[in-house]
Amino acid sequence: QKEVEQNSGPLSVPEGAIASLNCTYSDRGSQSFFWYRQYSGKSPELIMSIYSNGDKEDGRFTAQLNKASQYVSLLIRDSQPSDSATYLCAVKGDKLIFGTGTRLQVFP
Amino acid sequence: EPEVTQTPSHQVTQMGQEVILRCVPISNHLYFYWYRQILGQKVEFLVSFYNNEISEKSEIFDDQFSVERPDGSNFTLKIRSTKLEDSAMYFCASSRGTLAYEQYFGPGTRLTVT
């Protein structure tokens, strides 16, 4: 059974801080890694994709991938209350498998 | 910016009835997907579709489910005889390619089976 594991949270951070979200996966054959944001009652919204080891930055977001450790992370710098949502890690081998998500709360 | 669209936004049906959920993928995308999310649970893959045929399906996607691309724009999910446990959000997604391509999700259809 191919699994994607995330801490369900909630992760509470003050406005302006760095939020760090983590994800591990079981399938070593996974090729592509994604972070989605999901607001309550809404659909997943793609925020980052990463395909090779290392860091990838896009604005306030940095995704990190370590295939040897089967670990993906997302850093959100200068967190804002509007970043409060559930962050879904998704891993693609033959199909896209989602983790249960980490709920992030950013308080003013 | 192109988006995946889905209709209806909410569908209420009685157990045993057939439902068809509709999606219009992003126009230059070639791969289409259906996912479901039961309330409070994770997003689960149902099926992927490419070149007018199913390319992958999960164990959830049994004989009660079918997919179709009836014309050049629509992509549908049919549930033949709905059960209470089919109540969930159903998301359509599309991508330009498969492995190293992002999937973009539609807003979802909330299916309630009574």
mmCIF file of C-alpha atoms in Angstrom, chain A residues 7-57:
data_model
loop_
_atom_site.group_PDB
_atom_site.id
_atom_site.type_symbol
_atom_site.label_atom_id
_atom_site.label_comp_id
_atom_site.label_asym_id
_atom_site.label_seq_id
_atom_site.Cartn_x
_atom_site.Cartn_y
_atom_site.Cartn_z
ATOM 1 C CA ASN A 7 1.068 15.433 10.625
ATOM 2 C CA SER A 8 -2.579 16.484 10.803
ATOM 3 C CA GLY A 9 -1.845 19.487 13.029
ATOM 4 C CA PRO A 10 -3.056 22.044 13.645
ATOM 5 C CA LEU A 11 0.210 23.876 13.219
ATOM 6 C CA SER A 12 -0.197 27.315 14.757
ATOM 7 C CA VAL A 13 2.247 30.083 13.861
ATOM 8 C CA PRO A 14 2.134 33.841 14.439
ATOM 9 C CA GLU A 15 1.759 36.216 11.517
ATOM 10 C CA GLY A 16 5.120 36.911 9.912
ATOM 11 C CA ALA A 17 6.710 33.653 11.068
ATOM 12 C CA ILE A 18 7.934 30.720 8.965
ATOM 13 C CA ALA A 19 5.580 27.744 8.764
ATOM 14 C CA SER A 20 7.239 24.376 8.108
ATOM 15 C CA LEU A 21 5.134 21.514 6.773
ATOM 16 C CA ASN A 22 6.474 18.004 6.340
ATOM 17 C CA CYS A 23 5.541 14.901 4.410
ATOM 18 C CA THR A 24 6.976 11.405 3.996
ATOM 19 C CA TYR A 25 6.098 8.868 1.343
ATOM 20 C CA SER A 26 6.529 5.140 0.993
ATOM 21 C CA ASP A 27 6.900 4.543 -2.756
ATOM 22 C CA ARG A 28 10.552 4.914 -3.810
ATOM 23 C CA GLY A 29 9.431 4.929 -7.444
ATOM 24 C CA SER A 30 7.583 8.223 -7.023
ATOM 25 C CA GLN A 31 8.605 10.776 -9.613
ATOM 26 C CA SER A 32 6.691 13.971 -8.916
ATOM 27 C CA PHE A 33 5.777 15.803 -5.738
ATOM 28 C CA PHE A 34 3.205 18.500 -5.177
ATOM 29 C CA TRP A 35 1.834 20.752 -2.491
ATOM 30 C CA TYR A 36 -1.798 21.783 -2.659
ATOM 31 C CA ARG A 37 -3.666 24.189 -0.442
ATOM 32 C CA GLN A 38 -7.275 23.429 0.447
ATOM 33 C CA TYR A 39 -9.561 25.888 2.145
ATOM 34 C CA SER A 40 -12.524 24.420 3.987
ATOM 35 C CA GLY A 41 -15.212 23.291 1.544
ATOM 36 C CA LYS A 42 -13.084 24.114 -1.495
ATOM 37 C CA SER A 43 -11.027 22.129 -3.978
ATOM 38 C CA PRO A 44 -7.251 21.552 -3.800
ATOM 39 C CA GLU A 45 -5.286 24.446 -5.281
ATOM 40 C CA LEU A 46 -1.795 23.714 -6.594
ATOM 41 C CA ILE A 47 0.876 25.875 -4.999
ATOM 42 C CA MET A 48 4.167 24.064 -5.675
ATOM 43 C CA SER A 49 5.583 21.196 -7.671
ATOM 44 C CA ILE A 50 9.058 19.675 -7.291
ATOM 45 C CA TYR A 51 10.663 16.888 -9.287
ATOM 46 C CA SER A 52 14.346 16.732 -8.286
ATOM 47 C CA ASN A 53 16.274 16.738 -5.028
ATOM 48 C CA GLY A 54 16.929 20.089 -3.431
ATOM 49 C CA ASP A 55 15.012 23.290 -2.940
ATOM 50 C CA LYS A 56 12.595 25.113 -5.194
ATOM 51 C CA GLU A 57 11.456 28.620 -4.340
#
